[in-house]
Amino acid sequence: SDWGARYRRDLTENIMPFWLKHGLDRLHGGVYTCLDRDGTVIDTTKSVWFQGRFGFICAFAYNHVARKP
């Protein structure tokens, strides 16, 4: 099996869609840090570190994995 293809598929079909659907705070901005497996927000506290990390991950994924907005 091709692990690279598997990881790419999991990232583009599961991980990123989940976080973009459930993790964004559309009222106040930013990204929630603590979500349950079903997307329920467990804690509304947002760390500065995670905001930067999520921005980096999105930019990296766009430039190196799949150019999907």
PDB file of N, CA and C in Angstrom:
ATOM      1  N   SER A   1       0.838  -1.192   0.000  1.00  0.00           N
ATOM      2  CA  SER A   1       0.000   0.000   0.000  1.00  0.00           C
ATOM      3  C   SER A   1       0.877   1.248   0.000  1.00  0.00           C
ATOM      4  N   ASP A   2       0.370   2.287  -0.540  1.00  0.00           N
ATOM      5  CA  ASP A   2       1.091   3.547  -0.635  1.00  0.00           C
ATOM      6  C   ASP A   2       0.698   4.440   0.542  1.00  0.00           C
ATOM      7  N   TRP A   3       1.585   4.528   1.538  1.00  0.00           N
ATOM      8  CA  TRP A   3       1.283   5.306   2.745  1.00  0.00           C
ATOM      9  C   TRP A   3       1.093   6.783   2.432  1.00  0.00           C
ATOM     10  N   GLY A   4       1.865   7.319   1.505  1.00  0.00           N
ATOM     11  CA  GLY A   4       1.732   8.730   1.145  1.00  0.00           C
ATOM     12  C   GLY A   4       0.342   9.041   0.620  1.00  0.00           C
ATOM     13  N   ALA A   5      -0.169   8.187  -0.252  1.00  0.00           N
ATOM     14  CA  ALA A   5      -1.515   8.383  -0.798  1.00  0.00           C
ATOM     15  C   ALA A   5      -2.567   8.246   0.294  1.00  0.00           C
ATOM     16  N   ARG A   6      -2.331   7.310   1.193  1.00  0.00           N
ATOM     17  CA  ARG A   6      -3.288   7.108   2.295  1.00  0.00           C
ATOM     18  C   ARG A   6      -3.343   8.339   3.202  1.00  0.00           C
ATOM     19  N   TYR A   7      -2.175   8.857   3.568  1.00  0.00           N
ATOM     20  CA  TYR A   7      -2.131  10.052   4.420  1.00  0.00           C
ATOM     21  C   TYR A   7      -2.736  11.261   3.712  1.00  0.00           C
ATOM     22  N   ARG A   8      -2.430  11.409   2.432  1.00  0.00           N
ATOM     23  CA  ARG A   8      -2.981  12.525   1.654  1.00  0.00           C
ATOM     24  C   ARG A   8      -4.509  12.436   1.609  1.00  0.00           C
ATOM     25  N   ARG A   9      -5.027  11.262   1.363  1.00  0.00           N
ATOM     26  CA  ARG A   9      -6.472  11.055   1.299  1.00  0.00           C
ATOM     27  C   ARG A   9      -7.123  11.343   2.652  1.00  0.00           C
ATOM     28  N   ASP A  10      -6.525  10.858   3.726  1.00  0.00           N
ATOM     29  CA  ASP A  10      -7.078  11.098   5.059  1.00  0.00           C
ATOM     30  C   ASP A  10      -7.078  12.592   5.385  1.00  0.00           C
ATOM     31  N   LEU A  11      -5.997  13.270   5.030  1.00  0.00           N
ATOM     32  CA  LEU A  11      -5.908  14.707   5.288  1.00  0.00           C
ATOM     33  C   LEU A  11      -6.946  15.486   4.490  1.00  0.00           C
ATOM     34  N   THR A  12      -7.083  15.175   3.201  1.00  0.00           N
ATOM     35  CA  THR A  12      -7.980  15.951   2.340  1.00  0.00           C
ATOM     36  C   THR A  12      -9.444  15.545   2.446  1.00  0.00           C
ATOM     37  N   GLU A  13      -9.719  14.299   2.822  1.00  0.00           N
ATOM     38  CA  GLU A  13     -11.108  13.837   2.872  1.00  0.00           C
ATOM     39  C   GLU A  13     -11.690  13.786   4.277  1.00  0.00           C
ATOM     40  N   ASN A  14     -10.840  13.753   5.306  1.00  0.00           N
ATOM     41  CA  ASN A  14     -11.339  13.623   6.678  1.00  0.00           C
ATOM     42  C   ASN A  14     -10.888  14.754   7.600  1.00  0.00           C
ATOM     43  N   ILE A  15      -9.588  14.906   7.755  1.00  0.00           N
ATOM     44  CA  ILE A  15      -9.062  15.822   8.766  1.00  0.00           C
ATOM     45  C   ILE A  15      -9.372  17.282   8.455  1.00  0.00           C
ATOM     46  N   MET A  16      -8.948  17.774   7.298  1.00  0.00           N
ATOM     47  CA  MET A  16      -9.179  19.189   6.978  1.00  0.00           C
ATOM     48  C   MET A  16     -10.669  19.516   6.867  1.00  0.00           C
ATOM     49  N   PRO A  17     -11.492  18.702   6.182  1.00  0.00           N
ATOM     50  CA  PRO A  17     -12.924  19.022   6.139  1.00  0.00           C
ATOM     51  C   PRO A  17     -13.562  19.072   7.530  1.00  0.00           C
ATOM     52  N   PHE A  18     -13.152  18.176   8.427  1.00  0.00           N
ATOM     53  CA  PHE A  18     -13.689  18.173   9.789  1.00  0.00           C
ATOM     54  C   PHE A  18     -13.374  19.485  10.495  1.00  0.00           C
ATOM     55  N   TRP A  19     -12.095  19.884  10.474  1.00  0.00           N
ATOM     56  CA  TRP A  19     -11.701  21.104  11.180  1.00  0.00           C
ATOM     57  C   TRP A  19     -12.288  22.352  10.536  1.00  0.00           C
ATOM     58  N   LEU A  20     -12.386  22.387   9.230  1.00  0.00           N
ATOM     59  CA  LEU A  20     -12.972  23.553   8.569  1.00  0.00           C
ATOM     60  C   LEU A  20     -14.474  23.645   8.820  1.00  0.00           C
ATOM     61  N   LYS A  21     -15.132  22.524   9.001  1.00  0.00           N
ATOM     62  CA  LYS A  21     -16.571  22.527   9.279  1.00  0.00           C
ATOM     63  C   LYS A  21     -16.868  22.834  10.745  1.00  0.00           C
ATOM     64  N   HIS A  22     -16.146  22.208  11.663  1.00  0.00           N
ATOM     65  CA  HIS A  22     -16.487  22.294  13.084  1.00  0.00           C
ATOM     66  C   HIS A  22     -15.576  23.203  13.902  1.00  0.00           C
ATOM     67  N   GLY A  23     -14.354  23.420  13.467  1.00  0.00           N
ATOM     68  CA  GLY A  23     -13.382  24.111  14.303  1.00  0.00           C
ATOM     69  C   GLY A  23     -13.386  25.621  14.225  1.00  0.00           C
ATOM     70  N   LEU A  24     -13.983  26.189  13.189  1.00  0.00           N
ATOM     71  CA  LEU A  24     -13.946  27.638  13.026  1.00  0.00           C
ATOM     72  C   LEU A  24     -14.982  28.324  13.906  1.00  0.00           C
ATOM     73  N   ASP A  25     -14.558  29.353  14.631  1.00  0.00           N
ATOM     74  CA  ASP A  25     -15.467  30.183  15.421  1.00  0.00           C
ATOM     75  C   ASP A  25     -15.974  31.276  14.495  1.00  0.00           C
ATOM     76  N   ARG A  26     -17.135  31.066  13.925  1.00  0.00           N
ATOM     77  CA  ARG A  26     -17.681  31.990  12.932  1.00  0.00           C
ATOM     78  C   ARG A  26     -18.259  33.260  13.554  1.00  0.00           C
ATOM     79  N   LEU A  27     -18.454  33.272  14.856  1.00  0.00           N
ATOM     80  CA  LEU A  27     -18.985  34.451  15.536  1.00  0.00           C
ATOM     81  C   LEU A  27     -17.868  35.407  15.962  1.00  0.00           C
ATOM     82  N   HIS A  28     -16.829  34.875  16.573  1.00  0.00           N
ATOM     83  CA  HIS A  28     -15.762  35.712  17.127  1.00  0.00           C
ATOM     84  C   HIS A  28     -14.436  35.593  16.380  1.00  0.00           C
ATOM     85  N   GLY A  29     -14.349  34.666  15.439  1.00  0.00           N
ATOM     86  CA  GLY A  29     -13.105  34.452  14.705  1.00  0.00           C
ATOM     87  C   GLY A  29     -12.192  33.463  15.406  1.00  0.00           C
ATOM     88  N   GLY A  30     -11.246  32.951  14.681  1.00  0.00           N
ATOM     89  CA  GLY A  30     -10.292  32.005  15.241  1.00  0.00           C
ATOM     90  C   GLY A  30     -10.740  30.568  15.082  1.00  0.00           C
ATOM     91  N   VAL A  31      -9.979  29.688  15.697  1.00  0.00           N
ATOM     92  CA  VAL A  31     -10.225  28.252  15.604  1.00  0.00           C
ATOM     93  C   VAL A  31     -10.294  27.681  17.010  1.00  0.00           C
ATOM     94  N   TYR A  32     -11.349  26.921  17.278  1.00  0.00           N
ATOM     95  CA  TYR A  32     -11.461  26.254  18.574  1.00  0.00           C
ATOM     96  C   TYR A  32     -10.367  25.205  18.707  1.00  0.00           C
ATOM     97  N   THR A  33      -9.913  25.006  19.919  1.00  0.00           N
ATOM     98  CA  THR A  33      -8.840  24.057  20.178  1.00  0.00           C
ATOM     99  C   THR A  33      -9.369  22.686  20.586  1.00  0.00           C
ATOM    100  N   CYS A  34     -10.497  22.652  21.287  1.00  0.00           N
ATOM    101  CA  CYS A  34     -10.999  21.398  21.866  1.00  0.00           C
ATOM    102  C   CYS A  34     -12.341  21.006  21.263  1.00  0.00           C
ATOM    103  N   LEU A  35     -12.320  19.976  20.431  1.00  0.00           N
ATOM    104  CA  LEU A  35     -13.537  19.453  19.820  1.00  0.00           C
ATOM    105  C   LEU A  35     -13.678  17.980  20.162  1.00  0.00           C
ATOM    106  N   ASP A  36     -14.942  17.530  20.260  1.00  0.00           N
ATOM    107  CA  ASP A  36     -15.211  16.110  20.426  1.00  0.00           C
ATOM    108  C   ASP A  36     -15.152  15.453  19.049  1.00  0.00           C
ATOM    109  N   ARG A  37     -15.182  14.144  19.005  1.00  0.00           N
ATOM    110  CA  ARG A  37     -15.105  13.420  17.725  1.00  0.00           C
ATOM    111  C   ARG A  37     -16.250  13.752  16.774  1.00  0.00           C
ATOM    112  N   ASP A  38     -17.396  14.164  17.332  1.00  0.00           N
ATOM    113  CA  ASP A  38     -18.540  14.505  16.485  1.00  0.00           C
ATOM    114  C   ASP A  38     -18.545  15.982  16.091  1.00  0.00           C
ATOM    115  N   GLY A  39     -17.536  16.737  16.515  1.00  0.00           N
ATOM    116  CA  GLY A  39     -17.434  18.145  16.163  1.00  0.00           C
ATOM    117  C   GLY A  39     -17.985  19.090  17.213  1.00  0.00           C
ATOM    118  N   THR A  40     -18.531  18.554  18.299  1.00  0.00           N
ATOM    119  CA  THR A  40     -19.045  19.391  19.374  1.00  0.00           C
ATOM    120  C   THR A  40     -17.885  20.126  20.042  1.00  0.00           C
ATOM    121  N   VAL A  41     -18.069  21.434  20.254  1.00  0.00           N
ATOM    122  CA  VAL A  41     -17.042  22.223  20.929  1.00  0.00           C
ATOM    123  C   VAL A  41     -17.068  21.874  22.413  1.00  0.00           C
ATOM    124  N   ILE A  42     -15.940  21.418  22.944  1.00  0.00           N
ATOM    125  CA  ILE A  42     -15.830  21.037  24.349  1.00  0.00           C
ATOM    126  C   ILE A  42     -15.428  22.239  25.194  1.00  0.00           C
ATOM    127  N   ASP A  43     -14.549  23.076  24.651  1.00  0.00           N
ATOM    128  CA  ASP A  43     -14.053  24.246  25.370  1.00  0.00           C
ATOM    129  C   ASP A  43     -13.874  25.373  24.363  1.00  0.00           C
ATOM    130  N   THR A  44     -14.357  26.572  24.688  1.00  0.00           N
ATOM    131  CA  THR A  44     -14.268  27.696  23.754  1.00  0.00           C
ATOM    132  C   THR A  44     -12.967  28.483  23.898  1.00  0.00           C
ATOM    133  N   THR A  45     -12.115  28.083  24.826  1.00  0.00           N
ATOM    134  CA  THR A  45     -10.822  28.746  24.977  1.00  0.00           C
ATOM    135  C   THR A  45      -9.986  28.500  23.725  1.00  0.00           C
ATOM    136  N   LYS A  46      -9.355  29.560  23.221  1.00  0.00           N
ATOM    137  CA  LYS A  46      -8.513  29.437  22.026  1.00  0.00           C
ATOM    138  C   LYS A  46      -7.107  29.918  22.362  1.00  0.00           C
ATOM    139  N   SER A  47      -6.119  29.106  22.073  1.00  0.00           N
ATOM    140  CA  SER A  47      -4.736  29.509  22.343  1.00  0.00           C
ATOM    141  C   SER A  47      -4.149  30.209  21.121  1.00  0.00           C
ATOM    142  N   VAL A  48      -3.292  31.181  21.381  1.00  0.00           N
ATOM    143  CA  VAL A  48      -2.626  31.897  20.296  1.00  0.00           C
ATOM    144  C   VAL A  48      -1.765  30.928  19.489  1.00  0.00           C
ATOM    145  N   TRP A  49      -1.088  30.016  20.178  1.00  0.00           N
ATOM    146  CA  TRP A  49      -0.233  29.046  19.497  1.00  0.00           C
ATOM    147  C   TRP A  49      -1.039  28.256  18.470  1.00  0.00           C
ATOM    148  N   PHE A  50      -2.225  27.778  18.861  1.00  0.00           N
ATOM    149  CA  PHE A  50      -3.025  26.956  17.962  1.00  0.00           C
ATOM    150  C   PHE A  50      -3.520  27.762  16.766  1.00  0.00           C
ATOM    151  N   GLN A  51      -3.830  29.047  16.965  1.00  0.00           N
ATOM    152  CA  GLN A  51      -4.290  29.886  15.856  1.00  0.00           C
ATOM    153  C   GLN A  51      -3.204  29.963  14.786  1.00  0.00           C
ATOM    154  N   GLY A  52      -1.978  30.218  15.222  1.00  0.00           N
ATOM    155  CA  GLY A  52      -0.862  30.281  14.278  1.00  0.00           C
ATOM    156  C   GLY A  52      -0.582  28.940  13.628  1.00  0.00           C
ATOM    157  N   ARG A  53      -0.638  27.893  14.416  1.00  0.00           N
ATOM    158  CA  ARG A  53      -0.372  26.549  13.898  1.00  0.00           C
ATOM    159  C   ARG A  53      -1.414  26.150  12.856  1.00  0.00           C
ATOM    160  N   PHE A  54      -2.678  26.443  13.120  1.00  0.00           N
ATOM    161  CA  PHE A  54      -3.730  26.086  12.169  1.00  0.00           C
ATOM    162  C   PHE A  54      -3.560  26.866  10.864  1.00  0.00           C
ATOM    163  N   GLY A  55      -3.220  28.148  10.974  1.00  0.00           N
ATOM    164  CA  GLY A  55      -2.961  28.937   9.768  1.00  0.00           C
ATOM    165  C   GLY A  55      -1.816  28.356   8.955  1.00  0.00           C
ATOM    166  N   PHE A  56      -0.747  27.952   9.640  1.00  0.00           N
ATOM    167  CA  PHE A  56       0.397  27.339   8.968  1.00  0.00           C
ATOM    168  C   PHE A  56      -0.005  26.033   8.290  1.00  0.00           C
ATOM    169  N   ILE A  57      -0.755  25.202   9.003  1.00  0.00           N
ATOM    170  CA  ILE A  57      -1.176  23.907   8.456  1.00  0.00           C
ATOM    171  C   ILE A  57      -2.033  24.097   7.207  1.00  0.00           C
ATOM    172  N   CYS A  58      -2.966  25.045   7.259  1.00  0.00           N
ATOM    173  CA  CYS A  58      -3.822  25.303   6.086  1.00  0.00           C
ATOM    174  C   CYS A  58      -2.989  25.780   4.901  1.00  0.00           C
ATOM    175  N   ALA A  59      -2.060  26.705   5.141  1.00  0.00           N
ATOM    176  CA  ALA A  59      -1.214  27.216   4.066  1.00  0.00           C
ATOM    177  C   ALA A  59      -0.326  26.110   3.497  1.00  0.00           C
ATOM    178  N   PHE A  60       0.267  25.306   4.379  1.00  0.00           N
ATOM    179  CA  PHE A  60       1.131  24.217   3.928  1.00  0.00           C
ATOM    180  C   PHE A  60       0.334  23.194   3.123  1.00  0.00           C
ATOM    181  N   ALA A  61      -0.835  22.815   3.628  1.00  0.00           N
ATOM    182  CA  ALA A  61      -1.664  21.831   2.923  1.00  0.00           C
ATOM    183  C   ALA A  61      -2.077  22.356   1.551  1.00  0.00           C
ATOM    184  N   TYR A  62      -2.416  23.632   1.478  1.00  0.00           N
ATOM    185  CA  TYR A  62      -2.812  24.218   0.194  1.00  0.00           C
ATOM    186  C   TYR A  62      -1.645  24.194  -0.799  1.00  0.00           C
ATOM    187  N   ASN A  63      -0.474  24.557  -0.342  1.00  0.00           N
ATOM    188  CA  ASN A  63       0.688  24.656  -1.236  1.00  0.00           C
ATOM    189  C   ASN A  63       1.355  23.322  -1.562  1.00  0.00           C
ATOM    190  N   HIS A  64       1.206  22.327  -0.688  1.00  0.00           N
ATOM    191  CA  HIS A  64       1.957  21.084  -0.884  1.00  0.00           C
ATOM    192  C   HIS A  64       1.106  19.820  -1.014  1.00  0.00           C
ATOM    193  N   VAL A  65      -0.176  19.903  -0.695  1.00  0.00           N
ATOM    194  CA  VAL A  65      -1.013  18.700  -0.725  1.00  0.00           C
ATOM    195  C   VAL A  65      -2.112  18.824  -1.770  1.00  0.00           C
ATOM    196  N   ALA A  66      -2.975  19.817  -1.626  1.00  0.00           N
ATOM    197  CA  ALA A  66      -4.089  19.989  -2.567  1.00  0.00           C
ATOM    198  C   ALA A  66      -4.499  21.450  -2.599  1.00  0.00           C
ATOM    199  N   ARG A  67      -4.537  22.026  -3.765  1.00  0.00           N
ATOM    200  CA  ARG A  67      -4.905  23.438  -3.898  1.00  0.00           C
ATOM    201  C   ARG A  67      -6.421  23.608  -3.909  1.00  0.00           C
ATOM    202  N   LYS A  68      -7.011  23.314  -2.758  1.00  0.00           N
ATOM    203  CA  LYS A  68      -8.453  23.483  -2.582  1.00  0.00           C
ATOM    204  C   LYS A  68      -8.673  24.643  -1.624  1.00  0.00           C
ATOM    205  N   PRO A  69      -9.464  25.637  -2.031  1.00  0.00           N
ATOM    206  CA  PRO A  69      -9.717  26.769  -1.114  1.00  0.00           C
ATOM    207  C   PRO A  69     -10.578  26.374   0.067  1.00  0.00           C
TER     208      PRO A  69
END
